[in-house]
mmCIF file of C-alpha atoms in Angstrom:
data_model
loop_
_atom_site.group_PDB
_atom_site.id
_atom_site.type_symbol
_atom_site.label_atom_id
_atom_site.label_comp_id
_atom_site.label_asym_id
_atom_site.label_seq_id
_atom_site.Cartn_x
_atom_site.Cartn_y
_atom_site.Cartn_z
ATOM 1 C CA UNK A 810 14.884 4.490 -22.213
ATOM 2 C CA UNK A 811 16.093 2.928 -19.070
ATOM 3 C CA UNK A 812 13.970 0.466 -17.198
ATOM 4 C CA UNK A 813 14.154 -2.049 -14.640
ATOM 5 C CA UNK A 814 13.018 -5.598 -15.437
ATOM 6 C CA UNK A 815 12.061 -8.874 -13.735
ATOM 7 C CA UNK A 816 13.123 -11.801 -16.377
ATOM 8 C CA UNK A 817 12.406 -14.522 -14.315
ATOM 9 C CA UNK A 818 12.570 -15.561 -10.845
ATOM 10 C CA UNK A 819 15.365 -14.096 -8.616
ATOM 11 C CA UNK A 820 16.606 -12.509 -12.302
ATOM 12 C CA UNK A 821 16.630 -8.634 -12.075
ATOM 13 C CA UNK A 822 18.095 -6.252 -14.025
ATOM 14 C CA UNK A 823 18.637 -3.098 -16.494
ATOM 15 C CA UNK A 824 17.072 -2.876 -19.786
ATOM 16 C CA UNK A 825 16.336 -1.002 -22.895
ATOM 17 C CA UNK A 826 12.815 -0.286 -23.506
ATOM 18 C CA UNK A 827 10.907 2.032 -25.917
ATOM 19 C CA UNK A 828 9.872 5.470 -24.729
ATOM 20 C CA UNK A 829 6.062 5.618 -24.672
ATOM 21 C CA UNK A 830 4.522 7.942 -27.453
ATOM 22 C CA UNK A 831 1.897 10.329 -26.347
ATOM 23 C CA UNK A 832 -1.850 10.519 -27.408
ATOM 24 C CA UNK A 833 -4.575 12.526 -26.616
ATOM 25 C CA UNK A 834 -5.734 12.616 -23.569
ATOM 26 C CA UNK A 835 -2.823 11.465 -21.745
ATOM 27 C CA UNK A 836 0.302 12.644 -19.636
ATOM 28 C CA UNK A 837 3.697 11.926 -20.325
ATOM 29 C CA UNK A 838 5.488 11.976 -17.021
ATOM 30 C CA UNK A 839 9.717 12.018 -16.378
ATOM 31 C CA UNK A 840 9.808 9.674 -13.357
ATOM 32 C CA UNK A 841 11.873 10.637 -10.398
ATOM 33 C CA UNK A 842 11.344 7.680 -7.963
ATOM 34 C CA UNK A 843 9.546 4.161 -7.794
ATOM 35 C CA UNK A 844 9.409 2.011 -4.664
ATOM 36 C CA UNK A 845 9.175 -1.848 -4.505
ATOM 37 C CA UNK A 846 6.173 -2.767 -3.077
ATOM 38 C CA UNK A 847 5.170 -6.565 -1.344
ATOM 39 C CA UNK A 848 4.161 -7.714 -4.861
ATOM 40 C CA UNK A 849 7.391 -6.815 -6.325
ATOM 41 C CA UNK A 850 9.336 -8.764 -4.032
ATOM 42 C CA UNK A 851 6.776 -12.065 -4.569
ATOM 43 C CA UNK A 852 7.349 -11.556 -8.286
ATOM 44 C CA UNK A 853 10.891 -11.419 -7.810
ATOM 45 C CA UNK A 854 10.637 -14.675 -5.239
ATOM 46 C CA UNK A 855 8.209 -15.953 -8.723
ATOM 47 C CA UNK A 856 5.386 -16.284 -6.002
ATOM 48 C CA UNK A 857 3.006 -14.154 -7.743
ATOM 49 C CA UNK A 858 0.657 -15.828 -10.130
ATOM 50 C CA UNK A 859 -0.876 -12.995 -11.390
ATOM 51 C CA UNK A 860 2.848 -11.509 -13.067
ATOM 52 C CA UNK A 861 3.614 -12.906 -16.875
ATOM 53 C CA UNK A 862 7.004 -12.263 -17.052
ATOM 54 C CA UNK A 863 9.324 -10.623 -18.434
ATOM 55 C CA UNK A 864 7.785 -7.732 -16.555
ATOM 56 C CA UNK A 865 9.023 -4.173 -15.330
ATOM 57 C CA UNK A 866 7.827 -3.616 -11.716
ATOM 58 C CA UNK A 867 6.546 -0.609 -9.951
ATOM 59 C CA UNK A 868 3.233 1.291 -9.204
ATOM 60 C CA UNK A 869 4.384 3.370 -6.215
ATOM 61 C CA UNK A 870 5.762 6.826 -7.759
ATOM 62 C CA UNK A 871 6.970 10.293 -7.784
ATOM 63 C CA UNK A 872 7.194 12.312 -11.221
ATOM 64 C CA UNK A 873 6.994 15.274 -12.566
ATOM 65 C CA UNK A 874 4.952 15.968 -15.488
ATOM 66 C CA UNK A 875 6.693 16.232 -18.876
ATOM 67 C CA UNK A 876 4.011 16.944 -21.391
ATOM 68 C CA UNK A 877 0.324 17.261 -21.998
ATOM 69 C CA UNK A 878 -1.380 16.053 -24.883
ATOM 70 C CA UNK A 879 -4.561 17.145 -26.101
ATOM 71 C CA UNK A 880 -8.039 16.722 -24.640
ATOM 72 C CA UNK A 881 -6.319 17.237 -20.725
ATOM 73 C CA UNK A 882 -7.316 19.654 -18.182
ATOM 74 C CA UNK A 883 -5.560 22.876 -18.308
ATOM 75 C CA UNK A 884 -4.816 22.147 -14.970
ATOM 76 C CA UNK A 885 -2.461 19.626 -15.549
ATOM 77 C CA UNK A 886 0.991 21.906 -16.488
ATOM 78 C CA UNK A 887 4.611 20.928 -17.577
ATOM 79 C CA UNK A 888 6.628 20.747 -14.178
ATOM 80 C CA UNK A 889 4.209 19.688 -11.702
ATOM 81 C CA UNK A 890 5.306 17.160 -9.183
ATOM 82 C CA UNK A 891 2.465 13.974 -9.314
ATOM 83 C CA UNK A 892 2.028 10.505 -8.094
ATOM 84 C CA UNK A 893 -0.206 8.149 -10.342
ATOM 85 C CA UNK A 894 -3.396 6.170 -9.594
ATOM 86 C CA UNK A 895 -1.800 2.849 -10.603
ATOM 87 C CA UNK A 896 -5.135 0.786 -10.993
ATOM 88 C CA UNK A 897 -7.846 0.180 -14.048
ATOM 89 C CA UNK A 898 -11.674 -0.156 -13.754
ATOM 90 C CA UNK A 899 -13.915 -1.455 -16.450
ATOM 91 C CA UNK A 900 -16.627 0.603 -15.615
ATOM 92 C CA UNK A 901 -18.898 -2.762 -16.324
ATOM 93 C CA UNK A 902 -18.585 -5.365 -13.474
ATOM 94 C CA UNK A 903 -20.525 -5.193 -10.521
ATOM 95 C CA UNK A 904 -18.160 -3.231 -8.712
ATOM 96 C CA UNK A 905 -17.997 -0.050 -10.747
ATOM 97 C CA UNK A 906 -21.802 -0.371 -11.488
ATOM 98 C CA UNK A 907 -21.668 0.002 -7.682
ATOM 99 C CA UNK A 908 -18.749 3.301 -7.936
ATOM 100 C CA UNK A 909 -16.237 1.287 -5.839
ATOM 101 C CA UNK A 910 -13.732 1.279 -9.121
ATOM 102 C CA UNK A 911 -11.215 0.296 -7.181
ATOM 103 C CA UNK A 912 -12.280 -3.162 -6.320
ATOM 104 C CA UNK A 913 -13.029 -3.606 -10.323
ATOM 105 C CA UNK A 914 -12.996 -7.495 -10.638
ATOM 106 C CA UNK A 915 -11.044 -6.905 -14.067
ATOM 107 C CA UNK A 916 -8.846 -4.448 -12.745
ATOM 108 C CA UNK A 917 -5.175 -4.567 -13.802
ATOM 109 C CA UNK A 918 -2.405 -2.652 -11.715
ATOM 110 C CA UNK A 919 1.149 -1.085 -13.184
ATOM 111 C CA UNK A 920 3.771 -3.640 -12.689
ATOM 112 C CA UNK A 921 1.463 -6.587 -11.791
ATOM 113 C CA UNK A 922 -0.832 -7.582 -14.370
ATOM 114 C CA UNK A 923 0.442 -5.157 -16.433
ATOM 115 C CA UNK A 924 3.889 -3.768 -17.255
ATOM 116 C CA UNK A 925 4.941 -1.218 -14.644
ATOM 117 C CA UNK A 926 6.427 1.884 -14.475
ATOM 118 C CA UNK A 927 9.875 1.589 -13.019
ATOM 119 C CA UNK A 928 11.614 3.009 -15.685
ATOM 120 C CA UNK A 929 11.973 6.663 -16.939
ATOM 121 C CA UNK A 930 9.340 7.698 -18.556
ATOM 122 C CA UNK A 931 5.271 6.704 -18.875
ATOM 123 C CA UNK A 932 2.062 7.472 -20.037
ATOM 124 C CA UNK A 933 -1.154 7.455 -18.557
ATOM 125 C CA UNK A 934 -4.615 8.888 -19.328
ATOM 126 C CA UNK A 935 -5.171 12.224 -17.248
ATOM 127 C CA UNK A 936 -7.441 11.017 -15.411
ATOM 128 C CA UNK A 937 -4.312 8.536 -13.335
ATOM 129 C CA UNK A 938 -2.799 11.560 -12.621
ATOM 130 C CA UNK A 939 -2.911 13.450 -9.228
ATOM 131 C CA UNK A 940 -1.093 16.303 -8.693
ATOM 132 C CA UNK A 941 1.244 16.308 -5.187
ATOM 133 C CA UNK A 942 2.349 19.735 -5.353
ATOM 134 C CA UNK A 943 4.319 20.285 -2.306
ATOM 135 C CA UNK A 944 5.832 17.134 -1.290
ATOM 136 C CA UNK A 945 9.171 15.791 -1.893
ATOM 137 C CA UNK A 946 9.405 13.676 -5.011
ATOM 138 C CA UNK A 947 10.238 10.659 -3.046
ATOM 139 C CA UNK A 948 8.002 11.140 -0.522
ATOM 140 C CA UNK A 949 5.518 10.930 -3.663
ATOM 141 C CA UNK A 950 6.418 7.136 -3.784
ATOM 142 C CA UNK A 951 4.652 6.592 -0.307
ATOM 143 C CA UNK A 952 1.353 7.974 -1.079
ATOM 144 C CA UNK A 953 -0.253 5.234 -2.643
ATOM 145 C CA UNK A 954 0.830 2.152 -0.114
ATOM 146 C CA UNK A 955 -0.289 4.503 2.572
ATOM 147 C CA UNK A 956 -3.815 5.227 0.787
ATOM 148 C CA UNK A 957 -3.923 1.340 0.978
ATOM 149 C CA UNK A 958 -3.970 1.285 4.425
ATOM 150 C CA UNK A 959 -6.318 4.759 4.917
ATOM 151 C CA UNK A 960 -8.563 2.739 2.785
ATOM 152 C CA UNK A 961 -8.632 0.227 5.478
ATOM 153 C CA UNK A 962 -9.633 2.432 7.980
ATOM 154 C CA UNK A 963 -12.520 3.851 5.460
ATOM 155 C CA UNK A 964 -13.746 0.003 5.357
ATOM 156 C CA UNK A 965 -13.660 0.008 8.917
ATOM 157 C CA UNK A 966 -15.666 3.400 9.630
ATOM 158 C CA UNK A 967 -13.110 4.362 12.239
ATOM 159 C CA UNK A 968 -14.281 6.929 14.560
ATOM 160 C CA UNK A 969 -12.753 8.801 17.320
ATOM 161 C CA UNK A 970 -14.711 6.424 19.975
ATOM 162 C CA UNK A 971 -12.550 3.507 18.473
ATOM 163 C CA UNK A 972 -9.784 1.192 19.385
ATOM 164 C CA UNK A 973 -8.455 0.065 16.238
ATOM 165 C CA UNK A 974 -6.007 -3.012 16.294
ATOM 166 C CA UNK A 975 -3.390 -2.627 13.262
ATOM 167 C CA UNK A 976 -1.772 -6.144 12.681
ATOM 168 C CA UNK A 977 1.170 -5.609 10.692
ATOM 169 C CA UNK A 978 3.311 -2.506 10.525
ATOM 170 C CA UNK A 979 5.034 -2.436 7.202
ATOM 171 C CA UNK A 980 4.004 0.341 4.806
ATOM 172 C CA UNK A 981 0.150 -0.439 4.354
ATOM 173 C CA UNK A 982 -0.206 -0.764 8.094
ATOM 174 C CA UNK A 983 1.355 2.560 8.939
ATOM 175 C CA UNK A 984 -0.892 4.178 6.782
ATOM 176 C CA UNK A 985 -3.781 2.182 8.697
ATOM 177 C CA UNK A 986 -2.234 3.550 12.094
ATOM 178 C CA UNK A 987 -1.798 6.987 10.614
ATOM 179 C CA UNK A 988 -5.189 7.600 9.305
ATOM 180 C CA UNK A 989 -6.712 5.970 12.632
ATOM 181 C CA UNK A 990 -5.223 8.171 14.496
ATOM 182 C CA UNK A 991 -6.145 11.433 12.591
ATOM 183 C CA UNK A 992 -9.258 10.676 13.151
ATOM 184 C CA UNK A 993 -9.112 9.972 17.036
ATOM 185 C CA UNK A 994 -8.943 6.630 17.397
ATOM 186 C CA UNK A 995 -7.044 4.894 20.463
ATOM 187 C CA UNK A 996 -4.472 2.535 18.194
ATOM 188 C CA UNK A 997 -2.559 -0.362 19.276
ATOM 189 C CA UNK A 998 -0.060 -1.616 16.684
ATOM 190 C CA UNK A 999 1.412 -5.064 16.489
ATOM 191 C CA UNK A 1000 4.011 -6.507 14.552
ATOM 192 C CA UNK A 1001 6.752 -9.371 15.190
ATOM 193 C CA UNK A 1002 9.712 -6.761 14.760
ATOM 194 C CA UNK A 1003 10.187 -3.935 17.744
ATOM 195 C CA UNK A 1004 11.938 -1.332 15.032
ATOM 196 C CA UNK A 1005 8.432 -1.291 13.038
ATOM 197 C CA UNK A 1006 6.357 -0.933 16.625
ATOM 198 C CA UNK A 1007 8.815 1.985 17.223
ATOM 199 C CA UNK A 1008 7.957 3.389 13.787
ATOM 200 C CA UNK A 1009 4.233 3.019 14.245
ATOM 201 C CA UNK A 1010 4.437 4.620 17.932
ATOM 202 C CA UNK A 1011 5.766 8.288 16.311
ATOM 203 C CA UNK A 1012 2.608 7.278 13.345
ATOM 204 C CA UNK A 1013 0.486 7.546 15.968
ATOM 205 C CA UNK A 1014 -0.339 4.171 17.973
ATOM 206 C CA UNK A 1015 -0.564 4.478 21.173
ATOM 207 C CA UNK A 1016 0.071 0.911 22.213
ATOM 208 C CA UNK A 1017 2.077 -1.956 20.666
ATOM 209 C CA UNK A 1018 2.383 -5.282 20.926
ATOM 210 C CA UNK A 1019 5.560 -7.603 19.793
ATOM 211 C CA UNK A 1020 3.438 -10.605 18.915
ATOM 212 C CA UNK A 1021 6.251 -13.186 19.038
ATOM 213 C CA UNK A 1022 7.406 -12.236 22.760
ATOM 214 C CA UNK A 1023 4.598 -11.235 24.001
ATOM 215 C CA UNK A 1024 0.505 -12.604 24.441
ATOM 216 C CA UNK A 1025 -1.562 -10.712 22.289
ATOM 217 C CA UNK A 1026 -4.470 -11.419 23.848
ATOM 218 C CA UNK A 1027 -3.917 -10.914 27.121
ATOM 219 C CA UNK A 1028 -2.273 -7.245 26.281
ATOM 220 C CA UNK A 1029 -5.581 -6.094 24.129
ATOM 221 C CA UNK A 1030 -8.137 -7.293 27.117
ATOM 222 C CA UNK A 1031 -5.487 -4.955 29.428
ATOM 223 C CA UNK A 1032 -5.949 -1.887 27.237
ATOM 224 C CA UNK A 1033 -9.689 -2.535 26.194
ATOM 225 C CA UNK A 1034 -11.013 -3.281 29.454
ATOM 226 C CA UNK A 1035 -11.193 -6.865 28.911
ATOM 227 C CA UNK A 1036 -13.667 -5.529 25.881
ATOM 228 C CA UNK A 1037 -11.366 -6.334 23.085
ATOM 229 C CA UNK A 1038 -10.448 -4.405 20.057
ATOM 230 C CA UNK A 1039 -13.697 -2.453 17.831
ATOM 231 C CA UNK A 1040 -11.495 -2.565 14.804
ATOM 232 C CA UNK A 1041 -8.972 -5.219 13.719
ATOM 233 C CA UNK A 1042 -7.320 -4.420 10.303
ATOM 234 C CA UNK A 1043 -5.499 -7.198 9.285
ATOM 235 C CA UNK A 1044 -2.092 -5.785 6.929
ATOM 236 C CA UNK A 1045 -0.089 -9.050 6.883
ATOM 237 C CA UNK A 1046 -2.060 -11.919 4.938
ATOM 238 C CA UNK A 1047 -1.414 -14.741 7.298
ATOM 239 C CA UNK A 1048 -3.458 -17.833 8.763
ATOM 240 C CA UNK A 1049 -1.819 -17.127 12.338
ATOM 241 C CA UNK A 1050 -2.759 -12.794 11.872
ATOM 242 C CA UNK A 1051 -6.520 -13.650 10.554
ATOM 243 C CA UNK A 1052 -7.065 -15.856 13.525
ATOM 244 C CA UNK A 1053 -5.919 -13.284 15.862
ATOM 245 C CA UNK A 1054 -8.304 -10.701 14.264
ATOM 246 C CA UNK A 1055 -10.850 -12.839 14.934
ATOM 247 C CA UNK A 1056 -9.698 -13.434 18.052
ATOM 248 C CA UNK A 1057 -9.218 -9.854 19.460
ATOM 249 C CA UNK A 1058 -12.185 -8.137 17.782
ATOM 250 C CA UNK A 1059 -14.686 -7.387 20.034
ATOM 251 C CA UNK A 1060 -17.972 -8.112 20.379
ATOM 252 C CA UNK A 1061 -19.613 -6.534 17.474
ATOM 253 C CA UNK A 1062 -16.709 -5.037 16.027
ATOM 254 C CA UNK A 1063 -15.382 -4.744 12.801
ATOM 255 C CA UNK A 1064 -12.459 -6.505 10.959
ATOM 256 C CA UNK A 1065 -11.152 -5.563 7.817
ATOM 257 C CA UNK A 1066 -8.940 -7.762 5.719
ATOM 258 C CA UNK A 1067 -5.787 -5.858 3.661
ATOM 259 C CA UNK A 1068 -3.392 -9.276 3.466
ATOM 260 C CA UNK A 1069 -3.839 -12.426 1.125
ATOM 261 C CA UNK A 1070 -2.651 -15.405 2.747
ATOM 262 C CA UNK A 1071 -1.714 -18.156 0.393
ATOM 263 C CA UNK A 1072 -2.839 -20.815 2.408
ATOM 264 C CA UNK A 1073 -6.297 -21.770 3.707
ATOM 265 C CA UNK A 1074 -7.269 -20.409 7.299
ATOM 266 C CA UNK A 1075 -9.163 -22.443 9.750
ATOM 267 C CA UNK A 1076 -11.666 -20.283 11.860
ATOM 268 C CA UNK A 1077 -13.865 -21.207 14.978
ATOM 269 C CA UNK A 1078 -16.830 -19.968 13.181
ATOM 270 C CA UNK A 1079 -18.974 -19.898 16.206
ATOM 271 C CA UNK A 1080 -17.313 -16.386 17.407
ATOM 272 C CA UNK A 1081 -18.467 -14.782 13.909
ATOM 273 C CA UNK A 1082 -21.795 -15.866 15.084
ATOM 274 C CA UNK A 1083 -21.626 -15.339 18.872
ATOM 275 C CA UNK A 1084 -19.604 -12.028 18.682
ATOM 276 C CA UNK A 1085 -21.860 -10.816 16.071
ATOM 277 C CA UNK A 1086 -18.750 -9.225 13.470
ATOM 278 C CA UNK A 1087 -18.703 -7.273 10.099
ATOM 279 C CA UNK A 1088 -15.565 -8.723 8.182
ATOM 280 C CA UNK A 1089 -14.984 -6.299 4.970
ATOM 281 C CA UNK A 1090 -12.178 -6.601 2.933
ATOM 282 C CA UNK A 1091 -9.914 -3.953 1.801
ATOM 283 C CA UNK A 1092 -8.868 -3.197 -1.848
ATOM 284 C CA UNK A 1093 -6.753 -0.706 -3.473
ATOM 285 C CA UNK A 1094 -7.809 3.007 -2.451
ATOM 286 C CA UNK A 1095 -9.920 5.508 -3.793
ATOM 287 C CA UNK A 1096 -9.054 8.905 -5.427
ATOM 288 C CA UNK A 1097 -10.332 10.345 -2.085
ATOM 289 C CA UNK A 1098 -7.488 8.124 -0.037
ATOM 290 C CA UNK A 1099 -4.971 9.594 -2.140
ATOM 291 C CA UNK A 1100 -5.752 13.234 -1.169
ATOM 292 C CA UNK A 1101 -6.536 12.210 2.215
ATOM 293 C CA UNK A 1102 -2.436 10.512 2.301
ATOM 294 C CA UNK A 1103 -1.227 14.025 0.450
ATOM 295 C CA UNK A 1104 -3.514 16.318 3.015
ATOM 296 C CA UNK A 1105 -1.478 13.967 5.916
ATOM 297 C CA UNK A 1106 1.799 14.402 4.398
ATOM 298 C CA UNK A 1107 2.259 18.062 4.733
ATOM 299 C CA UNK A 1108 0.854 18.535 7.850
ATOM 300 C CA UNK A 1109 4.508 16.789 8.762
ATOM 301 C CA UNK A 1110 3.035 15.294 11.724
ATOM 302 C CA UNK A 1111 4.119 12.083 11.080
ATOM 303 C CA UNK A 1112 7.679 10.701 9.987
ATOM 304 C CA UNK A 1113 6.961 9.544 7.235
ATOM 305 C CA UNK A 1114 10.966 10.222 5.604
ATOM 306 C CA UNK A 1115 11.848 6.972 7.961
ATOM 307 C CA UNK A 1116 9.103 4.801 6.069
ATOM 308 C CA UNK A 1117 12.322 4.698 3.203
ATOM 309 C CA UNK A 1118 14.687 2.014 4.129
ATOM 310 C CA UNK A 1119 17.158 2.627 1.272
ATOM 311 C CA UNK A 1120 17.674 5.003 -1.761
ATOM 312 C CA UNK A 1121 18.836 2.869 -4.916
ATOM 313 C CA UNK A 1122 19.830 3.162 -8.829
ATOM 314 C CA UNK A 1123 18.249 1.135 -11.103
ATOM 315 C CA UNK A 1124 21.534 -0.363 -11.725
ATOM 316 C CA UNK A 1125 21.496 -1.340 -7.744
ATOM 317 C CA UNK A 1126 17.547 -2.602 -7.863
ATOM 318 C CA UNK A 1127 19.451 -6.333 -8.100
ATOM 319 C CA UNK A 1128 21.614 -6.144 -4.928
ATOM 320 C CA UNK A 1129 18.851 -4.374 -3.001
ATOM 321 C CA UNK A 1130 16.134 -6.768 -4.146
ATOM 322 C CA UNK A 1131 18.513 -9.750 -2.849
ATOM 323 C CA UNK A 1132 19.279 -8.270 0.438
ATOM 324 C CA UNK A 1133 14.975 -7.428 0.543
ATOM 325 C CA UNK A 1134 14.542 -11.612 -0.053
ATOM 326 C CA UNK A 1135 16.854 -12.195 2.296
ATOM 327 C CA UNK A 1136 15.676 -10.669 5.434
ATOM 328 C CA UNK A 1137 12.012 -9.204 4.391
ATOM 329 C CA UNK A 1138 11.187 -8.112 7.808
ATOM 330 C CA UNK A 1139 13.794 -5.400 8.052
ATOM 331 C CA UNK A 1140 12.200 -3.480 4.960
ATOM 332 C CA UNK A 1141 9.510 -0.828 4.673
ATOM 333 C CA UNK A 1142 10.528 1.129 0.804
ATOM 334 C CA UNK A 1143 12.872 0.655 -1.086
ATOM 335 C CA UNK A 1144 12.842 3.313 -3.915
ATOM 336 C CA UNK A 1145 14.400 3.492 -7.176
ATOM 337 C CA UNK A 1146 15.938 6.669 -8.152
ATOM 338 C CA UNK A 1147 16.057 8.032 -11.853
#
């Protein structure tokens, strides 16, 4: 079957891969669409340790169910439209002992440290499965980088008394400003590029900030009432963005961590003592996230159809992944079409 590969660094392309063989207990699924994701592009860049290459990509997906084998709930049928639950779990570490699977310290996740699923078909046990009935296959291949950022808000026990600072507005971080906004909370979004603020304004934010033209701080003390922000979920992974969540927190508040950054930070400690904060970091999502994102979805309060920069064929992945490297701010999906 066809599949799209990583080789090495800035080396993309089609290949020829076995079709996987069903056992019981699993789901063979015919994929319709896979998006590139933040990790893809860093394996691509070969900036992503955790990638043994040659890999396929992909985690983020729409499919349709193809066949059942044995041993899987009857209701799981040929023809249903499904996104997958791209992460393992041990069920030994700490973690799982504590039933947060998705922050298993062995986990493994399609297309990162294990081969992914941009190709046409795949297998996975019944349990990865979760039925989307309803939504637009490509649509499907939003659901799980926006349960990343509903997770987020989970972390953050967002409530409708909130005002919940999303740094970052590429796919995670619209799902943070989407789910913070279903449930009430007054959200200011900020991002260095104004067509992503405009993007998180119709997912619900009420206020944004361009944080290269104007100060941050001095905007969040305007809206808060000089109190600062109660959340600050940071969805970029930078020294500059976890400084300003420290910064702009409030007293008390909360701030929960979504982005790696690949270099050390440097923090005034003093304000995690003297404001008193919760920092919680953010992994993955839960099965609950994912229903939450498909609940979301059909409501169709939100745009979510403009989250999709581009539409490609795996035998375009190559000149889209370039054009991705080459100006990475201008991109929130890019999705693979089979």
């Amino acid at each position: 079957m066809k599949a799209v590969r990583i080789t090495a660094p800035m080396e993309i392309g089609v290949a020829e891969i076995e079709k996987p063989e069903l056992k019981a207990g699993e789901v063979l699924v015919r994929i319709k669409y896979v998006g590139f994701c933040g990790s893809d592009l860093n394996t691509y860049l070969g900036r992503n340790p955790m990638v043994k290459m040659p890999v396929v990509p992909g985690h983020e997906v729409g499919a349709v169910i193809e066949e059942v084998g044995s041993e899987v709930p009857a209701e799981l049928k040929k023809g249903m439209t499904v996104t997958l639950n791209p992460y393992t779990n041990c069920g030994k570490c700490a973690s799982c002992r504590n039933g947060r699977y998705n922050a298993c310290e062995h986990n493994e996740t399609l297309g990162v440290q294990r081969q992914g699923v941009m190709c046409e078909y795949a297998v996975l046990p019944w349990q990865k499965i979760i039925p989307a009935e309803g939504i637009p296959l490509r649509t499907c291949a939003l659901i799980e980088p926006m349960s990343v950022g509903f997770h987020a808000v989970s972390r953050a026990e967002v409530t409708d008394n909130s005002t919940v600072m999303v740094i970052g507005c590429g796919m995670v971080g619209l799902g943070a400003v989407m789910r913070a906004s279903l449930r009430g909370a007054t959200v200011i979004a900020a991002d260095i590029d104004d067509e992503k603020l405009a993007l998180a304004r119709e997912a619900g934010a009420t206020y944004t900030i361009n944080t290269m033209t104007e100060d941050v701080h001095v905007c969040v003390q305007q809206i808060t009432d000089g109190y600062g922000a109660d959340v600050v979920i940071e969805a970029v992974g930078s020294p500059a963005t976890y400084v300003m969540a420290v910064n702009e927190v409030a007293f008390t508040g909360v701030v929960t961590c979504i982005g790696y950054s690949k270099n050390d930070v440097s923090f005034q400690t003093k304000l995690f003592v003297q404001k008193e904060i919760d920092i919680r970091g953010s992994r993955n999502a839960t099965p609950s996230d994912f229903r939450a994102v498909i609940n979301c979805v059909k409501t169709n309060r939100y745009p979510v159809e403009k989250f999709i920069s581009k539409v490609v064929s795996p035998e375009g992945a190559a000149d889209a992944m370039k054009q991705w490297s080459e100006q990475p701010g201008k991109v929130f999906r890019i999705l693979v079409e089979f």
